[in-house]
Coordinates of C-alpha atoms (C1' of nucleotides) in Angstrom, one line a residue:
Chain A
X1 CA 0.0 0.0 0.0
X2 CA 1.5 3.3 -1.1
X3 CA 0.0 6.7 -0.6
X4 CA 1.7 9.3 -2.6
X5 CA 1.2 13.0 -2.5
X6 CA -1.7 14.1 -4.7
X7 CA -0.9 16.0 -7.8
X8 CA -2.9 19.1 -7.4
X9 CA -1.9 20.6 -10.6
X10 CA -5.2 21.8 -12.0
X11 CA -5.3 23.7 -15.2
X12 CA -6.8 27.1 -14.6
X13 CA -9.2 28.4 -17.1
X14 CA -8.4 31.7 -18.7
X15 CA -9.4 34.5 -16.4
X16 CA -13.1 35.4 -16.6
X17 CA -14.3 38.9 -17.3
X18 CA -17.0 40.4 -15.1
X19 CA -20.3 41.2 -16.7
X20 CA -24.0 40.9 -15.8
X21 CA -25.7 37.6 -16.2
X22 CA -23.8 34.3 -16.1
X23 CA -20.1 34.8 -16.5
X24 CA -18.8 33.1 -19.7
X25 CA -15.4 32.4 -21.1
X26 CA -14.0 35.5 -22.8
X27 CA -14.2 35.2 -26.6
X28 CA -12.5 37.0 -29.5
X29 CA -15.4 38.8 -31.3
X30 CA -16.5 37.7 -34.7
X31 CA -15.1 34.1 -34.3
X32 CA -17.1 30.9 -34.2
X33 CA -14.4 28.4 -35.0
X34 CA -11.9 27.1 -32.4
X35 CA -9.4 24.2 -32.6
X36 CA -9.4 21.7 -29.8
X37 CA -6.3 23.2 -28.2
X38 CA -7.8 26.7 -28.3
X39 CA -10.8 25.3 -26.4
X40 CA -8.5 23.5 -24.0
X41 CA -6.8 26.8 -23.3
X42 CA -9.9 28.7 -22.7
X43 CA -11.9 26.2 -20.7
X44 CA -9.0 24.7 -18.7
X45 CA -10.0 21.2 -19.8
X46 CA -7.4 19.1 -21.6
X47 CA -7.8 18.2 -25.2
X48 CA -7.9 14.6 -24.1
X49 CA -10.8 15.4 -21.8
X50 CA -12.7 17.3 -24.6
X51 CA -12.4 14.3 -26.9
X52 CA -13.5 12.0 -24.1
X53 CA -16.5 14.2 -23.3
X54 CA -17.6 13.9 -26.9
X55 CA -17.1 10.1 -26.9
X56 CA -19.3 9.6 -23.9
X57 CA -22.0 11.9 -25.3
X58 CA -21.4 14.8 -23.1
X59 CA -21.0 17.2 -26.0
X60 CA -23.6 18.1 -28.6
X61 CA -22.3 17.3 -32.1
X62 CA -19.1 19.2 -32.8
X63 CA -18.4 20.5 -36.3
X64 CA -15.5 19.0 -38.3
X65 CA -13.4 20.4 -41.1
X66 CA -13.5 18.4 -44.4
X67 CA -10.5 16.5 -43.1
X68 CA -12.1 15.5 -39.8
X69 CA -10.6 18.0 -37.4
X70 CA -12.9 19.4 -34.7
X71 CA -14.0 23.0 -34.9
X72 CA -15.8 24.1 -31.8
X73 CA -18.4 26.9 -31.9
X74 CA -19.3 29.6 -29.4
X75 CA -22.3 27.5 -28.7
X76 CA -20.0 24.6 -27.8
X77 CA -18.1 27.0 -25.5
X78 CA -21.4 28.0 -23.8
X79 CA -22.2 24.3 -23.2
X80 CA -18.7 23.6 -21.8
X81 CA -19.1 26.6 -19.5
X82 CA -22.2 25.0 -18.0
X83 CA -20.6 21.5 -17.9
X84 CA -17.5 22.7 -16.1
X85 CA -19.6 24.6 -13.5
X86 CA -21.7 21.5 -12.9
X87 CA -18.5 19.4 -12.7
X88 CA -17.0 21.8 -10.1
X89 CA -20.0 21.3 -7.9
X90 CA -19.4 17.5 -8.1
X91 CA -22.2 16.5 -10.4
X92 CA -21.3 13.0 -11.6
X93 CA -20.4 12.8 -15.3
X94 CA -23.2 10.2 -15.8
X95 CA -25.7 12.8 -14.6
X96 CA -24.3 15.4 -16.9
X97 CA -24.6 12.9 -19.8
X98 CA -28.2 12.4 -18.9
X99 CA -28.8 16.1 -19.0
X100 CA -27.1 16.3 -22.4
X101 CA -29.4 13.6 -23.7
X102 CA -32.4 15.5 -22.5
X103 CA -31.2 18.6 -24.2
X104 CA -30.7 16.7 -27.5
X105 CA -34.2 15.3 -27.2
X106 CA -35.8 18.8 -27.4
X107 CA -38.1 21.1 -25.6
X108 CA -40.4 18.4 -24.4
X109 CA -37.8 17.4 -21.8
X110 CA -38.0 20.8 -20.1
X111 CA -39.8 19.4 -17.0
X112 CA -37.3 16.6 -16.5
X113 CA -34.4 19.0 -16.9
X114 CA -35.9 21.3 -14.4
X115 CA -36.2 18.4 -11.9
X116 CA -32.7 17.3 -12.5
X117 CA -31.2 20.8 -12.0
X118 CA -33.4 21.5 -9.0
X119 CA -32.3 18.3 -7.3
X120 CA -28.7 19.2 -8.0
X121 CA -29.2 22.6 -6.6
X122 CA -30.4 21.0 -3.4
X123 CA -27.2 18.9 -3.3
X124 CA -25.1 22.0 -3.8
X125 CA -26.9 23.9 -1.0
X126 CA -26.3 21.0 1.3
X127 CA -22.7 20.8 0.4
X128 CA -22.3 24.5 1.2
X129 CA -23.8 23.9 4.6
X130 CA -21.5 21.0 5.2
X131 CA -18.4 23.0 4.2
X132 CA -19.5 25.8 6.5
X133 CA -19.8 23.5 9.4
X134 CA -16.4 22.1 8.8
X135 CA -15.0 25.6 8.6
X136 CA -16.0 26.0 12.2
X137 CA -14.1 22.9 13.2
X138 CA -11.1 24.2 11.3
X139 CA -11.3 27.5 13.0
X140 CA -11.5 25.8 16.4
X141 CA -8.5 23.7 15.7
X142 CA -6.4 26.5 14.2
X143 CA -7.2 28.6 17.2
X144 CA -5.7 26.0 19.4
X145 CA -2.5 25.8 17.5
X146 CA -2.3 29.6 17.1
X147 CA -2.8 30.0 20.9
X148 CA 0.0 27.6 21.5
X149 CA 2.2 29.4 19.1
X150 CA 1.5 32.8 20.7
X151 CA 2.1 31.4 24.1
X152 CA 5.5 30.0 23.1
X153 CA 6.4 33.3 21.3
X154 CA 5.6 35.2 24.5
X155 CA 8.3 33.5 26.5
Chain B
X1 CA -16.6 3.0 -22.9
X2 CA -19.5 2.6 -20.6
X3 CA -20.9 5.1 -18.2
X4 CA -23.3 3.7 -15.7
X5 CA -25.4 5.5 -13.2
X6 CA -23.5 6.4 -10.1
X7 CA -24.3 4.5 -7.0
X8 CA -25.0 7.4 -4.6
X9 CA -25.7 5.1 -1.7
X10 CA -23.8 6.9 1.0
X11 CA -24.0 5.5 4.5
X12 CA -25.3 8.2 6.7
X13 CA -23.7 8.6 10.1
X14 CA -26.0 8.3 13.1
X15 CA -27.7 11.6 13.7
X16 CA -25.8 14.1 15.6
X17 CA -27.0 15.8 18.7
X18 CA -26.8 19.6 19.0
X19 CA -24.5 21.1 21.6
X20 CA -22.1 23.9 22.0
X21 CA -18.6 23.4 20.6
X22 CA -17.7 21.0 17.9
X23 CA -20.5 18.5 17.3
X24 CA -19.3 14.9 17.9
X25 CA -20.8 11.5 17.4
X26 CA -23.2 10.6 20.2
X27 CA -21.8 8.2 22.7
X28 CA -23.2 5.9 25.3
X29 CA -21.8 7.3 28.6
X30 CA -19.2 5.4 30.5
X31 CA -18.0 3.4 27.6
X32 CA -14.6 3.5 26.0
X33 CA -14.5 0.2 24.0
X34 CA -16.2 -0.2 20.7
X35 CA -16.0 -3.0 18.2
X36 CA -15.3 -2.2 14.6
X37 CA -19.0 -2.6 13.6
X38 CA -20.1 -0.3 16.3
X39 CA -17.7 2.3 15.1
X40 CA -18.9 1.8 11.5
X41 CA -22.5 2.3 12.7
X42 CA -21.7 5.5 14.5
X43 CA -19.3 7.1 12.0
X44 CA -21.0 6.0 8.8
X45 CA -17.7 4.6 7.5
X46 CA -17.6 0.9 6.6
X47 CA -15.6 -1.6 8.6
X48 CA -13.5 -2.1 5.5
X49 CA -12.8 1.6 5.4
X50 CA -11.8 1.7 9.0
X51 CA -9.3 -1.2 8.6
X52 CA -8.0 0.5 5.5
X53 CA -7.6 3.8 7.3
X54 CA -5.5 2.0 9.9
X55 CA -3.4 0.2 7.3
X56 CA -2.4 3.5 5.6
X57 CA -1.6 5.2 8.8
X58 CA -4.6 7.4 9.1
X59 CA -5.5 6.1 12.5
X60 CA -3.5 6.4 15.7
X61 CA -2.7 3.0 17.2
X62 CA -6.0 1.2 17.9
X63 CA -6.2 -1.1 21.0
X64 CA -6.7 -4.8 20.5
X65 CA -8.2 -7.6 22.7
X66 CA -6.0 -10.5 23.7
X67 CA -7.2 -12.3 20.6
X68 CA -6.4 -9.4 18.3
X69 CA -9.8 -7.8 17.7
X70 CA -9.9 -4.0 17.5
X71 CA -11.4 -2.1 20.4
X72 CA -11.9 1.6 19.5
X73 CA -11.8 4.2 22.2
X74 CA -13.7 7.5 22.6
X75 CA -10.4 9.2 21.6
X76 CA -10.5 7.2 18.4
X77 CA -14.0 8.4 17.8
X78 CA -12.9 12.0 18.2
X79 CA -10.2 11.4 15.7
X80 CA -12.6 9.8 13.2
X81 CA -14.9 12.8 13.7
X82 CA -12.2 15.1 12.5
X83 CA -11.1 12.8 9.7
X84 CA -14.6 12.4 8.3
X85 CA -15.1 16.2 8.4
X86 CA -11.9 16.8 6.5
X87 CA -12.9 14.1 4.1
X88 CA -16.2 15.7 3.5
X89 CA -14.4 18.9 2.5
X90 CA -12.4 17.0 0.0
X91 CA -9.1 16.8 1.7
X92 CA -7.1 14.1 0.0
X93 CA -6.4 11.1 2.1
X94 CA -2.7 11.6 1.6
X95 CA -2.9 15.0 3.3
X96 CA -4.8 13.5 6.2
X97 CA -2.2 10.8 6.6
X98 CA 0.4 13.6 6.7
X99 CA -1.6 15.4 9.4
X100 CA -1.9 12.1 11.3
X101 CA 1.9 11.7 11.1
X102 CA 2.4 15.2 12.5
X103 CA 0.1 14.4 15.4
X104 CA 2.1 11.2 16.2
X105 CA 5.3 13.2 16.1
X106 CA 4.2 15.3 19.0
X107 CA 3.8 18.9 20.0
X108 CA 6.8 20.2 18.2
X109 CA 4.8 19.8 14.9
X110 CA 2.2 22.4 16.0
X111 CA 3.3 25.1 13.6
X112 CA 3.3 22.6 10.6
X113 CA -0.2 21.4 11.6
X114 CA -1.4 25.0 11.9
X115 CA -0.1 25.7 8.4
X116 CA -1.7 22.6 7.0
X117 CA -5.1 23.3 8.4
X118 CA -4.9 27.0 7.5
X119 CA -4.1 26.1 3.9
X120 CA -7.0 23.7 3.9
X121 CA -9.3 26.3 5.3
X122 CA -8.5 28.6 2.4
X123 CA -9.3 25.7 0.0
X124 CA -12.7 25.2 1.7
X125 CA -13.5 28.9 1.6
X126 CA -12.7 29.0 -2.1
X127 CA -14.9 25.9 -2.7
X128 CA -17.8 27.6 -0.9
X129 CA -17.4 30.6 -3.2
X130 CA -17.3 28.4 -6.3
X131 CA -20.4 26.5 -5.2
X132 CA -22.2 29.7 -4.5
X133 CA -21.4 31.0 -8.0
X134 CA -22.7 27.9 -9.6
X135 CA -25.8 28.2 -7.5
X136 CA -26.5 31.4 -9.4
X137 CA -26.1 29.6 -12.8
X138 CA -28.4 26.9 -11.5
X139 CA -31.0 29.5 -10.4
X140 CA -30.8 31.2 -13.8
X141 CA -31.3 27.9 -15.7
X142 CA -34.1 26.7 -13.4
X143 CA -35.9 29.9 -13.8
X144 CA -35.9 29.5 -17.6
X145 CA -37.4 26.1 -17.3
X146 CA -39.9 27.2 -14.7
X147 CA -41.0 30.1 -16.8
X148 CA -41.5 27.8 -19.8
X149 CA -43.5 25.5 -17.6
X150 CA -45.7 28.3 -16.2
X151 CA -46.3 29.6 -19.7
X152 CA -47.4 26.2 -20.9
X153 CA -49.7 25.7 -17.8
X154 CA -51.3 29.1 -18.4
X155 CA -52.8 27.9 -21.8
Chain C
dC1 C1' -20.9 -29.2 21.0
dG2 C1' -22.5 -27.2 17.1
dC3 C1' -24.2 -23.1 14.9
dT4 C1' -24.4 -18.4 13.7
dT5 C1' -22.4 -14.2 13.5
dG6 C1' -18.5 -11.3 13.7
dC7 C1' -13.7 -10.5 13.5
dT8 C1' -8.9 -11.1 11.3
dT9 C1' -5.5 -10.8 7.2
dG10 C1' -3.2 -9.8 2.5
dG11 C1' -4.3 -9.1 -1.7
dA12 C1' -7.3 -8.5 -5.6
dG13 C1' -11.2 -5.9 -7.7
dT14 C1' -14.2 -1.7 -8.6
dG15 C1' -15.8 2.8 -10.3
dC16 C1' -14.9 7.2 -11.6
dA17 C1' -12.7 10.6 -14.3
dC18 C1' -9.5 11.2 -16.6
dT19 C1' -4.7 10.6 -19.1
dC20 C1' -1.7 8.7 -22.2
dC21 C1' 0.0 6.0 -26.2
dA22 C1' 1.0 4.7 -31.0
dA23 C1' 0.8 5.5 -35.4
dG24 C1' -0.8 7.9 -38.8
dT25 C1' -2.8 12.5 -41.0
dC26 C1' -3.2 17.5 -41.4
dT27 C1' -1.8 22.6 -41.1
dC28 C1' 1.1 26.3 -40.9
dT29 C1' 5.4 28.8 -41.5
dA30 C1' 9.8 29.6 -43.5
Chain D
dT1 C1' 8.0 22.2 -50.4
dA2 C1' 10.1 20.7 -46.2
dG3 C1' 9.7 20.2 -41.5
dA4 C1' 7.7 21.2 -37.0
dG5 C1' 4.0 20.8 -34.5
dA6 C1' -1.1 20.0 -34.0
dC7 C1' -4.7 16.9 -34.9
dT8 C1' -7.0 12.1 -35.4
dT9 C1' -8.4 7.3 -33.5
dG10 C1' -9.3 3.0 -30.4
dG11 C1' -7.7 1.2 -26.7
dA12 C1' -4.8 0.8 -22.6
dG13 C1' -3.1 2.9 -18.3
dT14 C1' -3.4 5.8 -14.0
dG15 C1' -4.7 7.5 -9.4
dC16 C1' -7.8 7.8 -5.9
dA17 C1' -10.7 5.9 -2.5
dC18 C1' -12.6 2.6 -1.4
dT19 C1' -14.8 -2.4 -1.5
dC20 C1' -14.7 -7.0 -1.6
dC21 C1' -12.9 -11.9 -1.2
dA22 C1' -11.2 -16.2 0.8
dA23 C1' -9.9 -18.6 4.5
dG24 C1' -9.5 -19.0 9.0
dC25 C1' -10.1 -17.7 14.2
dA26 C1' -13.3 -16.1 18.0
dA27 C1' -17.5 -15.3 20.9
dG28 C1' -22.1 -16.1 22.4
dC29 C1' -26.2 -19.0 22.6
dG30 C1' -29.3 -23.3 23.0

DNA sequence: CGCTTGCTTGGAGTGCACTCCAAGTCTCTA
DNA sequence: TAGAGACTTGGAGTGCACTCCAAGCAAGCG
């Protein structure tokens, strides 16, 4: 049994610009075609992951050039924005795939989509509450160590 | 590639009682010896997981009966309480093992422990912020579906 | 005493979400 | 037009955190 230090290297998405409404990835104006590496850059996901998302049905159909290379659209970027946000909140990939299927099926799945997101919102709220309660424990513990440190410094 | 529905069956710990200070698992008074299955019941962790935690060094030394069976103490329960809280906040097991090592090494590791917990507190705060920002996106999306539903109901 | 139920171990297996590989094709710049 | 670097695929590999298995010992009950 070996437990090695976790590699916490997480690709950071390009910095977001503030605006009203949901914050999206910044985009060069007048463009609607992006290579996979440009999308990787802007979303913080790896090209591998983008291809994998497509394979498992988590992406709507992505355009291709005549030679088969992917060309992502602004709409794809919007979708990835939602997906990465849901992923950050710990929604399982399988649930996101389910949601993607519903989107593909059309407007008649609105009620089901609403249910899915509402249930997830409840999850997120609960997670926030959990985190906040742990924050208290952390504060409590840190105080103990800080007090000990101050006491020793006061010698 | 198959993506199956996630098994979300998560063992719930026995309900916590409200009190001032950190909330701990409820304990029968005057007892300081628990079998592994009792501890599993009270913490919500499986017996497998408890043995695994011990193997990887995430538990302080656990007492044994003369025949080798584990007998957990109230002190062990306190420790597991902290561990499960840290786990809920997504601290990697490797980091918790590191913290456990520091605890075993004695009081001279206080500063390092304080650093570790403080860094983690920062993580947790950031995660809360992330979740809250996603909550807004969720609200926004849900509103759209709810509006559509109300519009169709109003026919 | 036999039976059931619970505990022990090392090691193997699982599920998730990537992550990488090999070998070939395409695109861009000089 | 040559060469560097980016892109393609199916499939294999990785890391984490469990989760289970087999085979055997132990405790309590009728």
